[in-house]
Short mmCIF file of C-alpha atoms in Angstrom, two decimals:
data_model
loop_
_atom_site.label_atom_id
_atom_site.label_comp_id
_atom_site.label_asym_id
_atom_site.label_seq_id
_atom_site.Cartn_x
_atom_site.Cartn_y
_atom_site.Cartn_z
CA UNK A 1 24.93 19.35 -3.63
CA UNK A 2 26.40 19.76 -0.25
CA UNK A 3 25.59 23.73 -0.75
CA UNK A 4 22.05 22.77 -1.08
CA UNK A 5 21.98 20.30 2.02
CA UNK A 6 23.70 22.98 3.83
CA UNK A 7 21.12 25.63 2.91
CA UNK A 8 18.27 23.45 3.83
CA UNK A 9 19.30 22.54 7.30
CA UNK A 10 19.71 26.42 7.94
CA UNK A 11 16.32 27.75 6.00
CA UNK A 12 13.86 24.92 6.33
CA UNK A 13 11.01 25.83 3.83
CA UNK A 14 7.87 27.27 5.43
CA UNK A 15 4.74 24.99 6.20
CA UNK A 16 3.32 23.46 3.19
CA UNK A 17 6.33 24.05 0.80
CA UNK A 18 8.71 21.94 -0.96
CA UNK A 19 7.69 19.02 -3.64
CA UNK A 20 8.87 15.36 -2.75
CA UNK A 21 11.49 14.50 -4.92
CA UNK A 22 11.77 10.96 -3.53
CA UNK A 23 11.66 8.48 -6.49
CA UNK A 24 12.21 5.38 -4.40
CA UNK A 25 9.57 2.70 -4.72
CA UNK A 26 6.85 2.92 -1.82
CA UNK A 27 7.86 0.13 1.16
CA UNK A 28 5.37 -2.44 1.64
CA UNK A 29 4.83 -1.79 5.39
CA UNK A 30 3.49 1.89 6.08
CA UNK A 31 2.62 3.49 9.35
CA UNK A 32 0.51 6.09 10.48
CA UNK A 33 1.98 8.35 13.46
CA UNK A 34 -0.55 10.27 15.40
CA UNK A 35 -0.21 12.81 18.47
CA UNK A 36 2.94 12.21 16.71
CA UNK A 37 5.24 15.37 18.56
CA UNK A 38 8.14 15.46 16.76
CA UNK A 39 8.10 11.96 15.42
CA UNK A 40 10.57 9.83 16.64
CA UNK A 41 8.79 6.60 16.18
CA UNK A 42 8.31 7.63 12.66
CA UNK A 43 12.24 8.31 11.96
CA UNK A 44 12.94 5.09 14.06
CA UNK A 45 10.71 2.56 11.94
CA UNK A 46 11.94 4.28 8.87
CA UNK A 47 15.69 3.15 9.23
CA UNK A 48 14.12 0.03 9.54
CA UNK A 49 12.37 0.36 6.06
CA UNK A 50 8.86 1.12 7.16
CA UNK A 51 7.28 3.87 5.22
CA UNK A 52 5.19 6.69 6.66
CA UNK A 53 1.88 7.09 4.85
CA UNK A 54 0.75 10.25 7.21
CA UNK A 55 1.12 12.04 10.76
CA UNK A 56 -1.46 13.67 12.78
CA UNK A 57 -0.25 16.43 14.91
CA UNK A 58 -1.89 19.59 15.87
CA UNK A 59 1.24 21.66 17.65
CA UNK A 60 1.81 24.34 15.22
CA UNK A 61 5.67 24.07 16.01
CA UNK A 62 5.76 20.16 15.72
CA UNK A 63 3.44 20.48 12.46
CA UNK A 64 6.09 22.94 11.01
CA UNK A 65 8.84 20.55 11.76
CA UNK A 66 6.86 17.34 10.49
CA UNK A 67 6.09 19.22 7.37
CA UNK A 68 9.88 19.87 6.79
CA UNK A 69 11.16 16.55 7.75
CA UNK A 70 8.11 14.19 5.93
CA UNK A 71 7.96 15.44 2.71
CA UNK A 72 5.28 13.93 0.72
CA UNK A 73 3.21 12.58 3.36
CA UNK A 74 -0.19 13.31 4.50
CA UNK A 75 -0.62 15.39 7.31
CA UNK A 76 -3.34 15.93 9.63
CA UNK A 77 -3.50 18.76 12.04
CA UNK A 78 -6.33 17.52 14.23
CA UNK A 79 -6.59 13.96 14.95
CA UNK A 80 -10.25 14.65 15.75
CA UNK A 81 -11.02 16.28 12.52
CA UNK A 82 -11.25 12.40 10.77
CA UNK A 83 -9.24 13.78 7.98
CA UNK A 84 -7.31 10.49 8.55
CA UNK A 85 -10.17 8.73 7.51
CA UNK A 86 -9.58 9.68 3.78
CA UNK A 87 -6.43 8.10 3.49
CA UNK A 88 -5.64 5.02 1.61
CA UNK A 89 -5.80 2.11 4.24
CA UNK A 90 -3.74 -0.42 2.12
CA UNK A 91 -0.52 -1.86 3.57
CA UNK A 92 -0.82 0.46 6.88
CA UNK A 93 0.75 -2.03 9.11
CA UNK A 94 1.90 0.03 12.21
CA UNK A 95 -0.15 2.92 14.16
CA UNK A 96 1.89 4.78 16.55
CA UNK A 97 1.50 7.23 19.10
CA UNK A 98 2.24 9.39 22.09
CA UNK A 99 -0.74 10.49 23.39
CA UNK A 100 -0.65 13.68 25.67
CA UNK A 101 1.48 13.03 28.89
CA UNK A 102 0.20 16.04 30.78
CA UNK A 103 -2.69 14.60 32.27
CA UNK A 104 -0.27 12.28 34.36
CA UNK A 105 3.17 13.78 34.40
CA UNK A 106 4.22 15.85 37.34
CA UNK A 107 5.32 18.26 34.08
CA UNK A 108 1.45 19.00 34.03
CA UNK A 109 -1.63 18.90 36.00
CA UNK A 110 -1.84 15.14 36.60
CA UNK A 111 -6.00 15.35 36.46
CA UNK A 112 -5.61 11.89 35.28
CA UNK A 113 -9.28 10.71 33.44
CA UNK A 114 -10.73 14.16 34.54
CA UNK A 115 -8.45 15.50 31.54
CA UNK A 116 -10.32 15.57 28.09
CA UNK A 117 -6.90 14.49 26.66
CA UNK A 118 -7.04 11.47 28.98
CA UNK A 119 -9.05 9.73 26.06
CA UNK A 120 -6.42 10.12 23.50
CA UNK A 121 -5.07 6.41 23.88
CA UNK A 122 -8.70 5.40 23.71
CA UNK A 123 -9.11 7.17 20.87
CA UNK A 124 -6.51 5.75 18.81
CA UNK A 125 -8.46 2.37 18.55
CA UNK A 126 -10.92 4.42 16.11
CA UNK A 127 -7.76 4.70 14.21
CA UNK A 128 -7.01 1.36 14.63
CA UNK A 129 -10.29 -0.14 13.79
CA UNK A 130 -10.41 2.26 10.38
CA UNK A 131 -6.83 1.21 9.34
CA UNK A 132 -6.68 -2.74 10.85
CA UNK A 133 -2.80 -2.60 11.21
CA UNK A 134 -0.94 -5.39 12.37
CA UNK A 135 1.01 -3.40 15.49
CA UNK A 136 -0.10 -0.44 17.43
CA UNK A 137 2.35 1.18 19.74
CA UNK A 138 1.25 3.52 22.00
CA UNK A 139 3.77 5.57 24.51
CA UNK A 140 3.57 7.53 27.30
CA UNK A 141 4.89 8.40 30.94
CA UNK A 142 5.10 5.50 33.72
CA UNK A 143 2.74 7.55 35.70
CA UNK A 144 -0.37 6.50 33.05
CA UNK A 145 -0.30 3.32 34.98
CA UNK A 146 -1.42 4.66 38.17
CA UNK A 147 -4.53 5.71 36.62
CA UNK A 148 -6.11 2.36 35.98
CA UNK A 149 -9.45 3.85 34.87
CA UNK A 150 -7.99 5.23 31.89
CA UNK A 151 -5.86 2.22 31.11
CA UNK A 152 -9.39 -0.29 31.37
CA UNK A 153 -10.97 2.48 28.95
CA UNK A 154 -7.81 2.20 26.63
CA UNK A 155 -7.60 -1.82 26.54
CA UNK A 156 -11.46 -2.20 26.42
CA UNK A 157 -11.62 -0.04 23.33
CA UNK A 158 -9.02 -1.83 21.66
CA UNK A 159 -10.60 -5.36 22.94
CA UNK A 160 -13.28 -4.51 21.29
CA UNK A 161 -11.45 -3.82 18.16
CA UNK A 162 -10.08 -6.89 18.42
CA UNK A 163 -6.50 -6.52 19.29
CA UNK A 164 -4.74 -8.32 22.20
CA UNK A 165 -2.89 -6.09 24.63
CA UNK A 166 0.80 -6.78 25.52
CA UNK A 167 1.96 -3.93 27.65
CA UNK A 168 5.68 -3.31 28.38
CA UNK A 169 6.77 -0.60 30.69
CA UNK A 170 10.12 0.53 29.86
CA UNK A 171 11.68 2.77 32.11
CA UNK A 172 14.89 4.42 31.63
#
């Protein structure tokens, strides 16, 4: 078994390969991770017993990693293709996401609300309305807080969906 594990670590399967071998019962709490990147949220919450229903990520490298690391979960390449609307809703208690930070970060163009991706945070409200989770967690760079127009639109959409907003900036 050790040899098989090492071989998998050195030679991950191609995208789409692999059959779920996990026969554990499904957790009572499920999550959806959108704009997932390398899916740090999912990895952290899985360690706490939360199951991963699906991930949305359109970056090809991240998608390959996600399909290898999260076999047996649903994958949606394009959030805006709305494939996730076909996913089962029951027991989805958490939605997480890391909308694009390049709209606000010094590593990007810092266009703020002028960047088409600046609506990703507020667009997550559509997914929230669909799944009706108990908790939504969104992370981004601290520079997002400098773009009040973007923040206001996102807060308004979540309020309209019936959610209270609690922002807790964490700076490391």
